Amino acid sequence: MKTGLALGGGGVRGFAHVPVLETLDEFGIRPGIIAGTSMGAIIGALYASGMSGKEIRERINQHLILKDDTWRDIIAKKDNLLKWVKAFSAEFQHGVFIKTQRFLEFLLSEIQKRTFEELEIPLLVVAADYWTEQEIVFESGDLLHALQASMAVPGVFAPVPVGGRVLVDGGVVNLVPYDHLLERADFTIAVNVNRAGNPGKHETPGALDSILGAFEIMQASALAEKMKQRKPDIYVQPEIQDIRIFDFGKAGEVFLQTEPAIVLLKQQLKDAGFCSG
């Protein structure tokens, strides 16, 4: 049975995809095809390149200060921490907060693949054409440009020119692109890491949070409409609270908040007939 895996966008919350991948590894499930948007495309590319979920987590942890780290651990990570900080340093050219090239080069140095054809698992990467408002799906050719376009959040990352088009974040048109897998796989798993609602909050957000929050509300609304038409076989949505898309210092907290969703995912996989190793 061919399993399709769709990984949604959500900035640092996209690290929630890693425990999902670790769970698939535990159950011996190797996706036959992966579709990803924004950070989901990046995590998907790491996995499709041949890395296990555990290896991806280890790579991420090398660049983070974790709750249980000792001073010795932090000193040992010093060079990697500095690379992480440099990768996310702000560049305000042309009104853009962060440019993606340095960040993606940093991540792709972990992938060691430059084209879709080199990947071990077929990968679809979703972006959006700014001028035509069309969804653009990459599955061949240069991997860097596709990933760069897929995560070009409007107002935060620079739009990316590719093949005569001006491309922006794929989440504008397709936050969790499981629909591209329904006819190409026998069983589909979709992971949505968009922010969870928080009815208990009432404070007024700042300017950037207002823009990004409104963007996420529109994404959630579009996904809900798509889910009414046809759903994936398994739908995973961790309840991630109080973590903005660029809160990369809270990556460890993302892992913690994802744990209840992983417990549910394991039960869903067992109910679907999969057995853990």
XYZ file of C-alpha atoms in Angstrom:
277
model
C 0.000 0.000 0.000
C 1.388 3.367 -1.049
C 1.173 6.014 1.680
C 1.095 9.718 0.887
C 2.203 12.274 3.474
C 1.218 15.968 3.394
C 3.084 18.409 5.653
C 1.595 21.862 6.153
C 3.203 25.257 6.653
C 3.526 27.071 9.963
C 7.038 28.390 10.522
C 8.689 27.013 13.654
C 5.506 25.068 14.375
C 6.552 22.977 11.371
C 9.005 21.246 13.692
C 5.907 19.371 14.912
C 6.263 17.357 11.708
C 9.387 15.726 13.133
C 7.621 13.652 15.837
C 5.151 12.596 13.146
C 8.036 11.341 11.012
C 9.541 9.562 14.018
C 6.181 7.848 14.544
C 6.015 6.712 10.917
C 9.531 5.321 11.291
C 8.465 3.491 14.457
C 5.573 1.894 12.574
C 7.759 1.020 9.599
C 5.743 3.295 7.309
C 7.804 4.750 4.490
C 5.780 7.259 2.458
C 5.714 6.639 -1.255
C 5.221 10.348 -1.920
C 5.355 13.566 0.134
C 3.724 16.949 -0.482
C 4.740 20.002 1.518
C 4.034 23.692 1.891
C 6.494 26.215 3.365
C 8.190 24.708 6.445
C 6.383 21.467 5.675
C 8.182 21.419 2.323
C 11.539 21.904 4.046
C 10.972 19.142 6.605
C 9.611 16.991 3.801
C 12.756 17.597 1.753
C 14.969 16.591 4.674
C 12.992 13.369 5.077
C 12.796 12.684 1.336
C 16.577 13.074 1.124
C 16.973 9.928 3.230
C 17.180 11.278 6.779
C 15.078 9.568 9.454
C 12.791 11.470 11.786
C 15.268 10.903 14.606
C 18.146 12.261 12.526
C 16.168 15.398 11.656
C 15.413 15.984 15.346
C 19.097 15.539 16.200
C 20.075 18.090 13.534
C 17.559 20.580 14.908
C 18.606 19.999 18.522
C 22.224 20.747 17.618
C 21.168 24.326 16.890
C 18.938 24.909 19.908
C 19.396 25.439 23.629
C 17.190 22.783 25.199
C 15.669 22.762 28.674
C 17.917 19.931 29.867
C 21.135 21.273 28.343
C 24.030 21.863 30.723
C 26.564 24.661 30.256
C 28.895 22.033 28.803
C 26.228 21.067 26.252
C 25.719 24.716 25.288
C 29.446 25.314 24.876
C 29.691 22.210 22.685
C 26.885 23.587 20.501
C 28.402 27.074 20.264
C 29.381 26.946 16.594
C 26.020 25.514 15.550
C 24.130 28.079 17.645
C 26.036 30.891 15.949
C 25.155 29.444 12.523
C 21.480 29.388 13.538
C 21.559 33.010 14.698
C 23.327 34.105 11.493
C 20.829 32.224 9.358
C 17.963 34.167 10.949
C 19.541 37.598 11.191
C 17.169 40.240 9.875
C 17.717 42.002 6.562
C 15.416 44.941 5.955
C 16.205 45.419 2.258
C 13.180 46.454 0.178
C 10.920 46.367 3.239
C 11.433 42.637 3.764
C 12.083 41.373 7.275
C 14.094 38.228 6.498
C 15.589 36.933 3.269
C 15.349 33.198 2.714
C 18.518 32.458 0.780
C 20.856 32.184 3.781
C 18.355 30.202 5.850
C 17.664 27.754 3.027
C 21.330 27.315 2.186
C 21.822 26.489 5.856
C 19.061 23.848 5.796
C 19.988 22.460 2.396
C 23.524 21.916 3.627
C 21.869 19.289 5.817
C 19.949 17.791 2.870
C 22.969 17.494 0.548
C 20.597 17.295 -2.431
C 20.127 19.975 -5.060
C 17.391 18.572 -7.296
C 14.110 16.745 -6.859
C 15.470 13.897 -8.913
C 18.170 13.203 -6.314
C 15.662 12.667 -3.504
C 14.893 9.143 -2.307
C 11.147 9.845 -1.981
C 9.169 11.810 -4.609
C 8.390 15.289 -3.278
C 5.840 17.922 -4.291
C 6.483 21.511 -3.179
C 3.657 24.057 -3.262
C 4.081 27.778 -3.966
C 1.762 30.541 -5.246
C 2.079 32.845 -8.255
C 1.702 36.375 -6.900
C 0.329 37.892 -10.113
C -1.902 35.132 -11.479
C -3.015 33.864 -8.034
C -2.384 30.303 -9.230
C -1.075 27.405 -7.220
C 2.320 26.241 -8.514
C 3.500 22.710 -7.744
C 7.159 21.770 -8.152
C 8.256 18.151 -8.433
C 11.329 18.285 -10.658
C 14.393 20.421 -11.235
C 16.066 22.765 -8.780
C 15.089 22.077 -5.171
C 16.430 25.276 -3.612
C 14.302 27.643 -5.705
C 11.163 25.588 -5.079
C 11.677 25.594 -1.302
C 12.600 29.255 -1.309
C 9.374 30.103 -3.129
C 7.228 27.838 -0.971
C 8.200 29.643 2.235
C 8.212 33.242 0.969
C 5.658 34.556 3.484
C 4.303 37.861 2.084
C 5.650 40.867 3.957
C 8.277 38.784 5.729
C 10.280 36.894 3.105
C 11.180 38.223 -0.323
C 9.074 36.912 -3.265
C 11.061 34.550 -5.457
C 11.324 34.868 -9.261
C 11.271 31.421 -10.899
C 10.774 30.746 -14.602
C 9.281 34.155 -15.332
C 6.889 33.985 -12.377
C 6.966 35.853 -9.056
C 6.248 33.286 -6.351
C 5.217 33.542 -2.704
C 4.401 31.193 0.172
C 2.379 28.150 -0.850
C 0.198 28.557 2.217
C -1.565 31.406 0.428
C -3.265 28.843 -1.813
C -2.820 25.448 -0.138
C -1.767 25.205 3.500
C -1.839 21.385 3.755
C -1.575 19.969 0.220
C -2.985 16.492 0.821
C -5.326 16.910 -2.177
C -2.350 16.369 -4.505
C -1.855 12.917 -3.000
C -5.389 11.535 -3.042
C -5.047 10.100 -6.558
C -1.364 9.201 -6.182
C -1.485 7.185 -2.961
C -3.685 4.502 -1.419
C -3.607 5.986 2.076
C -3.083 9.634 2.960
C -1.824 11.266 6.162
C -2.074 15.060 6.483
C -0.439 17.189 9.185
C -1.680 20.709 9.929
C 0.557 22.821 12.191
C -1.329 26.079 11.815
C -1.856 27.906 15.102
C -4.571 26.683 17.437
C -7.292 29.148 18.377
C -7.154 30.729 21.823
C -10.602 32.066 22.836
C -9.287 33.042 26.276
C -7.072 35.792 24.873
C -8.338 39.328 24.384
C -5.280 41.566 24.051
C -4.711 43.503 20.837
C -1.839 42.063 18.754
C 0.970 44.180 17.330
C 1.241 45.120 13.667
C 3.262 42.109 12.467
C 1.276 39.668 14.601
C -1.946 41.136 13.176
C -0.791 40.569 9.607
C 0.502 37.052 10.197
C -2.479 36.151 12.361
C -4.957 37.285 9.710
C -2.971 35.308 7.132
C -3.308 32.191 9.314
C -7.052 32.734 9.820
C -7.573 32.844 6.044
C -5.455 29.708 5.634
C -7.508 27.867 8.241
C -10.769 28.911 6.590
C -9.647 27.708 3.150
C -8.464 24.389 4.592
C -11.770 23.861 6.395
C -13.638 24.308 3.097
C -11.360 21.795 1.383
C -11.886 19.302 4.204
C -15.643 19.459 3.560
C -15.075 18.109 0.053
C -12.694 15.250 0.798
C -10.605 14.398 3.838
C -7.314 12.518 4.187
C -7.405 9.093 5.840
C -5.586 10.447 8.911
C -5.566 14.107 9.888
C -3.082 15.285 12.507
C -3.384 18.743 14.104
C -1.283 19.409 17.214
C -2.778 21.992 19.592
C 0.158 24.427 19.525
C -0.496 27.530 21.612
C 1.381 30.825 22.052
C 4.106 30.089 19.493
C 4.372 32.459 16.557
C 5.712 31.250 13.227
C 9.151 32.822 13.804
C 9.586 31.907 17.490
C 12.503 29.612 16.681
C 13.714 29.849 20.260
C 10.606 27.854 21.219
C 11.310 24.842 19.005
C 11.678 22.621 22.063
C 8.254 23.777 23.253
C 6.804 22.790 19.869
C 8.003 19.230 20.433
C 6.397 19.154 23.903
C 3.060 20.528 22.729
C 2.947 17.970 19.908
C 3.091 14.951 22.228
C -0.710 14.554 22.731
C -1.250 14.576 18.966
C 1.378 11.848 18.573
C -0.417 9.645 21.105
C -3.592 10.036 19.033
C -1.706 9.416 15.765
C -0.322 6.122 17.067
C -3.825 4.959 17.940
C -5.129 6.027 14.528
C -2.355 4.078 12.809
C -3.149 0.974 14.860
C -6.837 1.354 14.048
C -5.902 1.579 10.347
C -4.060 -1.744 10.576
C -0.472 -0.530 10.955
C 1.702 -2.116 13.638
C 4.611 -0.473 15.409
C 7.997 -2.156 15.395
